PDB file of C-alpha atoms and ligand atoms in Angstrom:
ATOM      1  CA  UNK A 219      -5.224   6.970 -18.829  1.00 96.00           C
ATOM      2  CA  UNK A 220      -5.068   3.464 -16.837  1.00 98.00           C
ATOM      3  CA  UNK A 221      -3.037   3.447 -13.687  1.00 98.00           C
ATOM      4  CA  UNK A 222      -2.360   0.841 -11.195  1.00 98.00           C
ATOM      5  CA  UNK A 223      -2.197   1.789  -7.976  1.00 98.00           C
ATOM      6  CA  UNK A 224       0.018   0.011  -5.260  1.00 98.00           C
ATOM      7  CA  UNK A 225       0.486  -0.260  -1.664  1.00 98.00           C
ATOM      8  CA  UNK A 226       2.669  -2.545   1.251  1.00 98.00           C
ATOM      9  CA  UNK A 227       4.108  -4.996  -1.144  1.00 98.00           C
ATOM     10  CA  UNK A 228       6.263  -5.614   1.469  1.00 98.00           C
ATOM     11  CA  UNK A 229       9.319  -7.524  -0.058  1.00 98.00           C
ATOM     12  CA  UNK A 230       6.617 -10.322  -1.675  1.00 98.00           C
ATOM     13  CA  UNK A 231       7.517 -10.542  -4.726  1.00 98.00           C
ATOM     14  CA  UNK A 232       5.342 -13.579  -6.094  1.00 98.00           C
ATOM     15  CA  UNK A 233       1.878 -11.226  -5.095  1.00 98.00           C
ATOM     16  CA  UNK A 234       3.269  -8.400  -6.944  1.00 98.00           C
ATOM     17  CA  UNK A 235       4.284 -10.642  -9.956  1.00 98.00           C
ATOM     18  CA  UNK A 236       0.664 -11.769  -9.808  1.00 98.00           C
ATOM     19  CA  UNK A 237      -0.262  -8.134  -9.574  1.00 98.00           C
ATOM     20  CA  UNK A 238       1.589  -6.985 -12.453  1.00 98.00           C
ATOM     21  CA  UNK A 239       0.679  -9.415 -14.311  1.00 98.00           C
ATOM     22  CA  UNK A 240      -3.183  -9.189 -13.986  1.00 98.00           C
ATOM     23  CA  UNK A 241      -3.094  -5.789 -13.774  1.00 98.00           C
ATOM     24  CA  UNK A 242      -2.272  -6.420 -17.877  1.00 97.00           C
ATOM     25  CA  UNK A 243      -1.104  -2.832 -20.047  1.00 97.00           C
ATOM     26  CA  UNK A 244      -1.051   0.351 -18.694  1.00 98.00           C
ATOM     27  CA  UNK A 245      -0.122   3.783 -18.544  1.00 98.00           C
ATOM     28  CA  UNK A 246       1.464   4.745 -15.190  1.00 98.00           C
ATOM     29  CA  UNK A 247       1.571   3.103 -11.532  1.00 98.00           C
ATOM     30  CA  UNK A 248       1.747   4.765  -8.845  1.00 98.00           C
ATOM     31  CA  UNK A 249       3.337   2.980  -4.999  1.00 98.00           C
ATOM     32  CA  UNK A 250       1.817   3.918  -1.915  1.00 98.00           C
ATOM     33  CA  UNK A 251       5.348   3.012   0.040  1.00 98.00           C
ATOM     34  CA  UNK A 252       6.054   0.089   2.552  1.00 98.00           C
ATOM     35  CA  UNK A 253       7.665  -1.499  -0.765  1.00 98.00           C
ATOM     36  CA  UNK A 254       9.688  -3.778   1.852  1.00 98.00           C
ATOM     37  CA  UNK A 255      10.205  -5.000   5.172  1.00 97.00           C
ATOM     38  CA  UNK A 256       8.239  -8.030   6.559  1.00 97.00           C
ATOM     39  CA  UNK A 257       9.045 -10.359   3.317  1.00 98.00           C
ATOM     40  CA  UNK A 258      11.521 -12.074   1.835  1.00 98.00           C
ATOM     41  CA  UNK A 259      12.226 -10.555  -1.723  1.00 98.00           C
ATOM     42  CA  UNK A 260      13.031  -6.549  -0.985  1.00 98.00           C
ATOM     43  CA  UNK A 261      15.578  -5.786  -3.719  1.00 98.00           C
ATOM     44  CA  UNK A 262      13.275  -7.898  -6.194  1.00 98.00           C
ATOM     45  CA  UNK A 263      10.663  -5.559  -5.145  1.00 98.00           C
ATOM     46  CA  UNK A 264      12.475  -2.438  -5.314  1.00 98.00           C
ATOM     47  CA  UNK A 265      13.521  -3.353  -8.855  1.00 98.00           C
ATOM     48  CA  UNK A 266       9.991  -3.455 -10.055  1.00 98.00           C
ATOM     49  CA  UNK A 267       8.894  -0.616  -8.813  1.00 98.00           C
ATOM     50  CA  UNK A 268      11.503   1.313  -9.615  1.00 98.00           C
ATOM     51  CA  UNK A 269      11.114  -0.411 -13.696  1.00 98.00           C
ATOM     52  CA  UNK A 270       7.786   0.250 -13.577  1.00 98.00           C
ATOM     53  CA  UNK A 271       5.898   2.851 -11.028  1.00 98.00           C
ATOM     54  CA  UNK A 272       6.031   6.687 -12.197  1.00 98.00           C
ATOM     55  CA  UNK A 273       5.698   7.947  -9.101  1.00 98.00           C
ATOM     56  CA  UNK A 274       6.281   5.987  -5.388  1.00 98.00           C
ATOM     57  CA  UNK A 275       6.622   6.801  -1.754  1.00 98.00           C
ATOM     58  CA  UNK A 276       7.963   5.719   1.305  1.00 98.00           C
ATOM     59  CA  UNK A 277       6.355   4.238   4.217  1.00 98.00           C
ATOM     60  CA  UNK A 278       7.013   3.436   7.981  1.00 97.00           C
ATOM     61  CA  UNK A 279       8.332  -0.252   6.980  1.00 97.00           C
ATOM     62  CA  UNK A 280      11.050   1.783   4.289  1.00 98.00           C
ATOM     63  CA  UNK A 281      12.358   3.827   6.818  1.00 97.00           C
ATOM     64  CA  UNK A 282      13.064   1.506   9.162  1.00 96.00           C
ATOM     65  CA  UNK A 283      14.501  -0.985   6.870  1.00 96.00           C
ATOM     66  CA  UNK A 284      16.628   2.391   5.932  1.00 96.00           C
ATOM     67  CA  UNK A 285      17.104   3.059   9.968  1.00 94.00           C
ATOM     68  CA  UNK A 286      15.632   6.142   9.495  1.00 95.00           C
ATOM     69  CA  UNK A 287      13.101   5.817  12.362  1.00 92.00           C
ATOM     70  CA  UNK A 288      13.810   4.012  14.943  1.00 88.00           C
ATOM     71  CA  UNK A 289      13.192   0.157  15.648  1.00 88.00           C
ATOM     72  CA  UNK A 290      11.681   0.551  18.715  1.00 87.00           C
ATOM     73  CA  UNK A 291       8.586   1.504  17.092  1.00 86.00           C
ATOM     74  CA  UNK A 292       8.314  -2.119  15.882  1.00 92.00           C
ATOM     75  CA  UNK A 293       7.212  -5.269  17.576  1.00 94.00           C
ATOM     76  CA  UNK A 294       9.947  -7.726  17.937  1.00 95.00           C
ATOM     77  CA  UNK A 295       8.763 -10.079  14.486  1.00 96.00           C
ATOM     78  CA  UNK A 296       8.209  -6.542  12.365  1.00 95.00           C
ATOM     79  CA  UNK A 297      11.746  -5.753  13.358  1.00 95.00           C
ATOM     80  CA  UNK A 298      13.426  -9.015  13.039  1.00 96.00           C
ATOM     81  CA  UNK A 299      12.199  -8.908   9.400  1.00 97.00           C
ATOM     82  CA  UNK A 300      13.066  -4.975   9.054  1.00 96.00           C
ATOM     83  CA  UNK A 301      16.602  -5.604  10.272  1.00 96.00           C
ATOM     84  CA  UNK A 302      16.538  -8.893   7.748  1.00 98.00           C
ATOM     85  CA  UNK A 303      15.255  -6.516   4.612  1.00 98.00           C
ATOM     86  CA  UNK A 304      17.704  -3.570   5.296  1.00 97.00           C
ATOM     87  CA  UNK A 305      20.452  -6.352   5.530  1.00 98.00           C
ATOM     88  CA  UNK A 306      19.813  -7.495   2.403  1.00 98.00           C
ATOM     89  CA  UNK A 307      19.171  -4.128   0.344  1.00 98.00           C
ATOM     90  CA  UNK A 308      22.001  -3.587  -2.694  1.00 98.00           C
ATOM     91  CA  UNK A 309      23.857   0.024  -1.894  1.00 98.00           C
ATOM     92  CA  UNK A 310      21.896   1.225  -5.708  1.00 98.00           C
ATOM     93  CA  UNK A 311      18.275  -0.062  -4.141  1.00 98.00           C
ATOM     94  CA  UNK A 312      18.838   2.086  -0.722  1.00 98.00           C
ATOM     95  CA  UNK A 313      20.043   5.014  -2.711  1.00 98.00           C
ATOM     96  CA  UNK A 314      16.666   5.258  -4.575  1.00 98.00           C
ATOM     97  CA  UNK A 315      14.509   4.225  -1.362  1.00 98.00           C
ATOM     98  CA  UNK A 316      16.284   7.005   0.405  1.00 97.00           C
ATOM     99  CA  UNK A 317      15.053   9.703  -1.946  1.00 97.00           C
ATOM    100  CA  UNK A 318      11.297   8.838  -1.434  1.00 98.00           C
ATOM    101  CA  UNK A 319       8.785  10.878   0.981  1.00 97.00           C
ATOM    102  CA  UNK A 320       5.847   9.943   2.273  1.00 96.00           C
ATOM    103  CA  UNK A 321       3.451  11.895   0.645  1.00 98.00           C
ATOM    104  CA  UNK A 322       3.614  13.367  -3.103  1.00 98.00           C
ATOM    105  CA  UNK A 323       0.778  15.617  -5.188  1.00 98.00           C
ATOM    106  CA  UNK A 324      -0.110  14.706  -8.844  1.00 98.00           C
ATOM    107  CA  UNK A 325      -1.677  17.131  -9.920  1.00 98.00           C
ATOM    108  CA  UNK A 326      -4.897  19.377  -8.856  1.00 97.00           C
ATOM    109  CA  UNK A 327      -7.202  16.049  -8.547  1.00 98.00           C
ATOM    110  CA  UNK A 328      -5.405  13.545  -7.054  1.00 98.00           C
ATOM    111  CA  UNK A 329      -2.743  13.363  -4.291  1.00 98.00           C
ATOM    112  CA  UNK A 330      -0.852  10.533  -2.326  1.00 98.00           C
ATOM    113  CA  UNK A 331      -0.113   9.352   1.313  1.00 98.00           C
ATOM    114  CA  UNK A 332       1.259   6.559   2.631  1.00 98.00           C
ATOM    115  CA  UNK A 333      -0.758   6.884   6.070  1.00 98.00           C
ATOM    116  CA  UNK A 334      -2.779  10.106   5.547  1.00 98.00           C
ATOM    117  CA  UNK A 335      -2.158  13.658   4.590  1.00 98.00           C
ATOM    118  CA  UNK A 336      -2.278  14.925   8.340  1.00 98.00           C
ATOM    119  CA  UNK A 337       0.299  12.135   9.702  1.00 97.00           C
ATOM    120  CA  UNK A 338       1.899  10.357   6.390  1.00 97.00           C
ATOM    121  CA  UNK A 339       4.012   7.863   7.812  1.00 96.00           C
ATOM    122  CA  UNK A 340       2.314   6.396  10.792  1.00 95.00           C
ATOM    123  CA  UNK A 341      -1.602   7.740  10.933  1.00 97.00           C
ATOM    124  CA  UNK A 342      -3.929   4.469  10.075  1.00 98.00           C
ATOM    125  CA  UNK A 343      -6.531   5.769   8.196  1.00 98.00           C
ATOM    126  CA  UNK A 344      -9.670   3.719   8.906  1.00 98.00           C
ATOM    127  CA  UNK A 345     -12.355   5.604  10.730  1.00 98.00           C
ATOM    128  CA  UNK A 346     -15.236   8.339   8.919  1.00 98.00           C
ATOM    129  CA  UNK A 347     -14.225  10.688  11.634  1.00 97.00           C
ATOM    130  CA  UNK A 348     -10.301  10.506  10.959  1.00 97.00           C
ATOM    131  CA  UNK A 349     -11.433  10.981   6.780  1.00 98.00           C
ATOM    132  CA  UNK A 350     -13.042  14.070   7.818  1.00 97.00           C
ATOM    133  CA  UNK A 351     -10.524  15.960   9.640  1.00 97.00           C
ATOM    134  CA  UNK A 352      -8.093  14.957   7.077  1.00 98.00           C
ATOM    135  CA  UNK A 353      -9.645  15.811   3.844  1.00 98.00           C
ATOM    136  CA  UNK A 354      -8.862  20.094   5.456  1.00 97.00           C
ATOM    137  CA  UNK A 355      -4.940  18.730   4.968  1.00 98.00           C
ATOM    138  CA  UNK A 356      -5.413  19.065   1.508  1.00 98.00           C
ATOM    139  CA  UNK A 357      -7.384  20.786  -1.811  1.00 98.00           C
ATOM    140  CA  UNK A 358      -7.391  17.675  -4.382  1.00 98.00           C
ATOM    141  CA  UNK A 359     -10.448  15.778  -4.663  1.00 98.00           C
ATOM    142  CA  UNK A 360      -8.888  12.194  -4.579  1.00 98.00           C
ATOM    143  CA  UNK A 361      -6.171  11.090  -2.134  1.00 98.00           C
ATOM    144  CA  UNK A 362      -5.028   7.670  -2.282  1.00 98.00           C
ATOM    145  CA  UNK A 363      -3.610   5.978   1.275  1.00 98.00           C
ATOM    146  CA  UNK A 364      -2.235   2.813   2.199  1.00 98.00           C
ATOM    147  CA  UNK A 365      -0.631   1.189   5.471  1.00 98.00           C
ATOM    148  CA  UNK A 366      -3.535  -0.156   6.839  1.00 98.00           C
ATOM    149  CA  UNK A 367      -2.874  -2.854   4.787  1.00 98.00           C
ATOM    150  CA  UNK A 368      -7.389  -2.662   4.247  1.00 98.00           C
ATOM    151  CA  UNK A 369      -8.621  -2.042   1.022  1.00 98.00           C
ATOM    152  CA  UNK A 370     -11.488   0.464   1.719  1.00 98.00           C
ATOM    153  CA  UNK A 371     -12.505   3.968   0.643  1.00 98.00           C
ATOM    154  CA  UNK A 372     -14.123   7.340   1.973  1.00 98.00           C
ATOM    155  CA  UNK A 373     -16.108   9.586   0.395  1.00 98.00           C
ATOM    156  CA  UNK A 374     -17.398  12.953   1.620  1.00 98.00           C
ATOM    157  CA  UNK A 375     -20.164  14.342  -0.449  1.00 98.00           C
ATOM    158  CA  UNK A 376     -20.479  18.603  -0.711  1.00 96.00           C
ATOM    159  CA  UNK A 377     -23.205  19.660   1.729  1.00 95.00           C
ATOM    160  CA  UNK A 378     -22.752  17.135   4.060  1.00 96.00           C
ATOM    161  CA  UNK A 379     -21.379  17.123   7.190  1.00 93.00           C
ATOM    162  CA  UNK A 380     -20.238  12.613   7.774  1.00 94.00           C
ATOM    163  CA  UNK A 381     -18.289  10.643   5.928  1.00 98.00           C
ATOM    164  CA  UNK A 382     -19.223   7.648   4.672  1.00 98.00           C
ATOM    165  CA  UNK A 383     -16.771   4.425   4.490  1.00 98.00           C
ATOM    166  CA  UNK A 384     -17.132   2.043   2.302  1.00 96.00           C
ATOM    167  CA  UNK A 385     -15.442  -1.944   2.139  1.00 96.00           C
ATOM    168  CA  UNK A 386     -15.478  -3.062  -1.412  1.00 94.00           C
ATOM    169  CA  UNK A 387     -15.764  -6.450  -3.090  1.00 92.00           C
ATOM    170  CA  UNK A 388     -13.227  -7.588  -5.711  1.00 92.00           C
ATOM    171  CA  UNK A 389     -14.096  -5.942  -8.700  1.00 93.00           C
ATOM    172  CA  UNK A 390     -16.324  -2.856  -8.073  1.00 96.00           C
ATOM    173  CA  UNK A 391     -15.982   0.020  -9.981  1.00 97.00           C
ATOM    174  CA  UNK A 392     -16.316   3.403  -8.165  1.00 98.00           C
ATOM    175  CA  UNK A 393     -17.714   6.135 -10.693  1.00 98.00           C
ATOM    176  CA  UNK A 394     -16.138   9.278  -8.874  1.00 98.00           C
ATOM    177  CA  UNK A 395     -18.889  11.665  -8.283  1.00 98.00           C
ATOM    178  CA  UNK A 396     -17.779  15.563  -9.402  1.00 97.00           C
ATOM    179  CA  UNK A 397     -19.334  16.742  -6.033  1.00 98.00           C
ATOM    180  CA  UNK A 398     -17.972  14.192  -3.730  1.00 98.00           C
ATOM    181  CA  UNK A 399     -13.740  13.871  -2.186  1.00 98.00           C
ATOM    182  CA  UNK A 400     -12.565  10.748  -1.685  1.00 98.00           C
ATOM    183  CA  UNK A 401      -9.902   8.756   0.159  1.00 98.00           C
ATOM    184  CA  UNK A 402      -8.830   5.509  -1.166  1.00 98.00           C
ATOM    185  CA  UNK A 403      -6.658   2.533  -0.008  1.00 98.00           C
ATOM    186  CA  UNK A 404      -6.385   0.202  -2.559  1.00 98.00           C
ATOM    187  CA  UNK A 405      -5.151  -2.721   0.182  1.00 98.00           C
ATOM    188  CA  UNK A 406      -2.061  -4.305   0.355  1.00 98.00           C
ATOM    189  CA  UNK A 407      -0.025  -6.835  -2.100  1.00 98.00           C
ATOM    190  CA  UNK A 408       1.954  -8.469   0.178  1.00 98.00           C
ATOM    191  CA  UNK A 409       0.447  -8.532   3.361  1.00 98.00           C
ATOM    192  CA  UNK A 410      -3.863  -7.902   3.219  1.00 98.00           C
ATOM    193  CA  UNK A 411      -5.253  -7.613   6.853  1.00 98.00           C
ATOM    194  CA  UNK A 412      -8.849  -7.849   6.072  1.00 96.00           C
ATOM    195  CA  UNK A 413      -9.451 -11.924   5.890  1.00 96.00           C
ATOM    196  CA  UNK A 414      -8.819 -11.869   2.282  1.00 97.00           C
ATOM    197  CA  UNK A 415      -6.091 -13.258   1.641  1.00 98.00           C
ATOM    198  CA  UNK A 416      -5.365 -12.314  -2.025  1.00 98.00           C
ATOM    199  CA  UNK A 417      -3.069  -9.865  -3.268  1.00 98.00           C
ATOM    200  CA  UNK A 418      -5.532  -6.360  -3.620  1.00 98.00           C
ATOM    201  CA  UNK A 419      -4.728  -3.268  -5.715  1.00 98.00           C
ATOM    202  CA  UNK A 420      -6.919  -0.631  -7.889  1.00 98.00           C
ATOM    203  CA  UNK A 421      -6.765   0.958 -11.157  1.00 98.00           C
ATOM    204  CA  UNK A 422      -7.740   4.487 -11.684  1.00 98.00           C
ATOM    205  CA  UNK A 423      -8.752   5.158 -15.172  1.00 98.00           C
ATOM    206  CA  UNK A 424      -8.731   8.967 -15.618  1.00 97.00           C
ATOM    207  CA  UNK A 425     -10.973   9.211 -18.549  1.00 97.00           C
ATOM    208  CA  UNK A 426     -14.311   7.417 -17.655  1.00 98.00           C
ATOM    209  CA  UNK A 427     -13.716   8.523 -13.988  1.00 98.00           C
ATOM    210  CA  UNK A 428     -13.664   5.137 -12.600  1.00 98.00           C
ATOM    211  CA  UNK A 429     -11.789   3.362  -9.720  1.00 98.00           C
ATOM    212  CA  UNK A 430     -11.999  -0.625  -9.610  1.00 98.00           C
ATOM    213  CA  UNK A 431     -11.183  -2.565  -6.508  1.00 98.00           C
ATOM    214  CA  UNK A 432      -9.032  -5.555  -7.475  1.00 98.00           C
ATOM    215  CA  UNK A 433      -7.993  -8.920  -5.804  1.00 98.00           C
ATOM    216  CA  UNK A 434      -5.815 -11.540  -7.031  1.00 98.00           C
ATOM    217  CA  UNK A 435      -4.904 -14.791  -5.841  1.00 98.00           C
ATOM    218  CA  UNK A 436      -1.152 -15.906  -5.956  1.00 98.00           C
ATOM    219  CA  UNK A 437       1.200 -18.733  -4.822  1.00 98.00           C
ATOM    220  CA  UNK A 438       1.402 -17.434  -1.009  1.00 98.00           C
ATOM    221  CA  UNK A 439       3.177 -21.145  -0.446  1.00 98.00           C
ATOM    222  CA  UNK A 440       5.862 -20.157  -2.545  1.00 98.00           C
ATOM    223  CA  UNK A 441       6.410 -16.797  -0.625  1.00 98.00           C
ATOM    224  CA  UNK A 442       5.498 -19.174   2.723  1.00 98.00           C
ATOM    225  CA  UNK A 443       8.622 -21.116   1.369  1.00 98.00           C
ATOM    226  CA  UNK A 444      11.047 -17.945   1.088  1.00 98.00           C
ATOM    227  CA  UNK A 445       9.975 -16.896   4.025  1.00 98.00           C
ATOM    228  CA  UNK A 446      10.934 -20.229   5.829  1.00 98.00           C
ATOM    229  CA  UNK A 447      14.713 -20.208   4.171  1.00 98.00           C
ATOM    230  CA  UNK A 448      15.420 -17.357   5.110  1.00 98.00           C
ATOM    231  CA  UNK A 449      14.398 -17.415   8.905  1.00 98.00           C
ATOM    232  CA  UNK A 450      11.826 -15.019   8.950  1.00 98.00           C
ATOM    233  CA  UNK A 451       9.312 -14.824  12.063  1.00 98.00           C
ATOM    234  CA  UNK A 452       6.817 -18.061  11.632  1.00 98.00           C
ATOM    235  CA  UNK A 453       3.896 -15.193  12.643  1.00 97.00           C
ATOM    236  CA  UNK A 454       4.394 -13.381   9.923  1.00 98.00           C
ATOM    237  CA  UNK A 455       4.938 -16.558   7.237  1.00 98.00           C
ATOM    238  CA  UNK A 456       1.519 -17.397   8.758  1.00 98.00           C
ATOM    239  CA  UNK A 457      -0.439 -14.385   8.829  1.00 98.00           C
ATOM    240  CA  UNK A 458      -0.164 -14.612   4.755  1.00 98.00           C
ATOM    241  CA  UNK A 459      -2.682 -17.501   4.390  1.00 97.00           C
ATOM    242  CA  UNK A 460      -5.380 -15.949   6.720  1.00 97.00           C
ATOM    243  CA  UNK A 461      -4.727 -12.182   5.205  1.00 96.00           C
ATOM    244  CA  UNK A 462      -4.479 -10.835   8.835  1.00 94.00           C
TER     245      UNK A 462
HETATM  246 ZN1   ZN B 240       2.689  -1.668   5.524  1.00 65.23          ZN
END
């Protein structure tokens, strides 16, 4: 089975057209949450996901669009544009974003998280050590993350007492190792933070055991340009082109 795995689209919905469509057929998709706030496209976005993911989650960016958790947490651009986002959701897309946690089990192998299993809405996941103590949180052997917005991966091998972290290129295929647990973020579509600026996602295909790292470049002038009309904080049109 071949599915595409998601994460902070964050209401641009030109990267996760250019996601969707490179990603080409497959079985199921699966969103790692933060589906809007920041952008300028959330009930676009919503309507995707909701057409095409199997299973999704919620993240710190959803809530607050919701005003679930509170604003504060935000810095002033983050909740000019969350403010923006919830303002714009239709009563149907709220309704559905509502229902979402922040964590959800597959099955026996693989899990989800939109920060980590010990903290799932606001723990970033980026550091060997934080892997570690996380991986007793829960029994399956893959756990995908996101909200770091940095496509990266842990894996823990049995008998040995570090975690190692690894940064991927575009296009490297992890063969997952029956000994070894993992954590994987496949990076963000709408907003990367690692100086790539393309849109990143993975695919998990079930049957040869295989994770591949993707990247994809898309119009980020276009989203630039939605951003603009509708007022949005010039730091965060900006940050698009430099994927910070
Ligand atoms: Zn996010």
């Amino acid at each position: 089975m071949r599915i595409v795995v998601v994460s902070d689209i964050h209401s641009n919905l030109v990267a996760l057209e250019a996601v969707l469509l490179a990603a080409g057929s497959f079985d199921k998709l699966w969103c790692l949450g933060d589906t809007i706030g920041y952008g300028p496209r959330p009930n676009e976005c919503v309507e995707l996901i909701r057409q095409h993911a199997t299973v999704a989650i919620c993240g710190n960016h959803d809530l607050a669009c919701l005003a679930k958790i509170d604003l504060r947490d935000f810095n002033p651009d983050a909740r000019k544009a969350n403010i923006w986002n919830g303002e714009q959701l239709s009563a149907e897309h709220r309704e559905w974003l509502e229902t979402l946690p922040a964590a959800a089990d597959i099955d026996s192998r693989f899990t989800l998280a939109h920060g980590s299993p010990r903290e799932p809405i606001w723990e970033y996941l980026l550091m060997p050590e934080q892997a570690l103590a996380n991986f007793s949180y829960i029994s399956q052997q893959v756990c995908f993350i996101g909200h770091s917005h940095v496509q990266l991966g842990f894996s823990w091998r049995a008998g040995f007492d570090h975690v190692e972290r690894f940064l991927p290129e575009s296009g490297r295929i992890l063969q997952l190792a029956a000994d070894t647990r993992y954590f994987i973020n496949p990076g963000s579509v709408g907003q990367p933070r690692d100086q790539d600026p393309r849109a990143a996602y993975a695919v998990l295909d079930t049957v040869a055991g295989t994770i591949r790292y993707n990247r994809v470049e898309y119009d980020i002038a276009k989203t630039q340009r939605q951003m603009t009309e509708h007022n949005l904080p010039l730091a965060l049109i900006r940050r698009l082109q430099y994927g910070m």
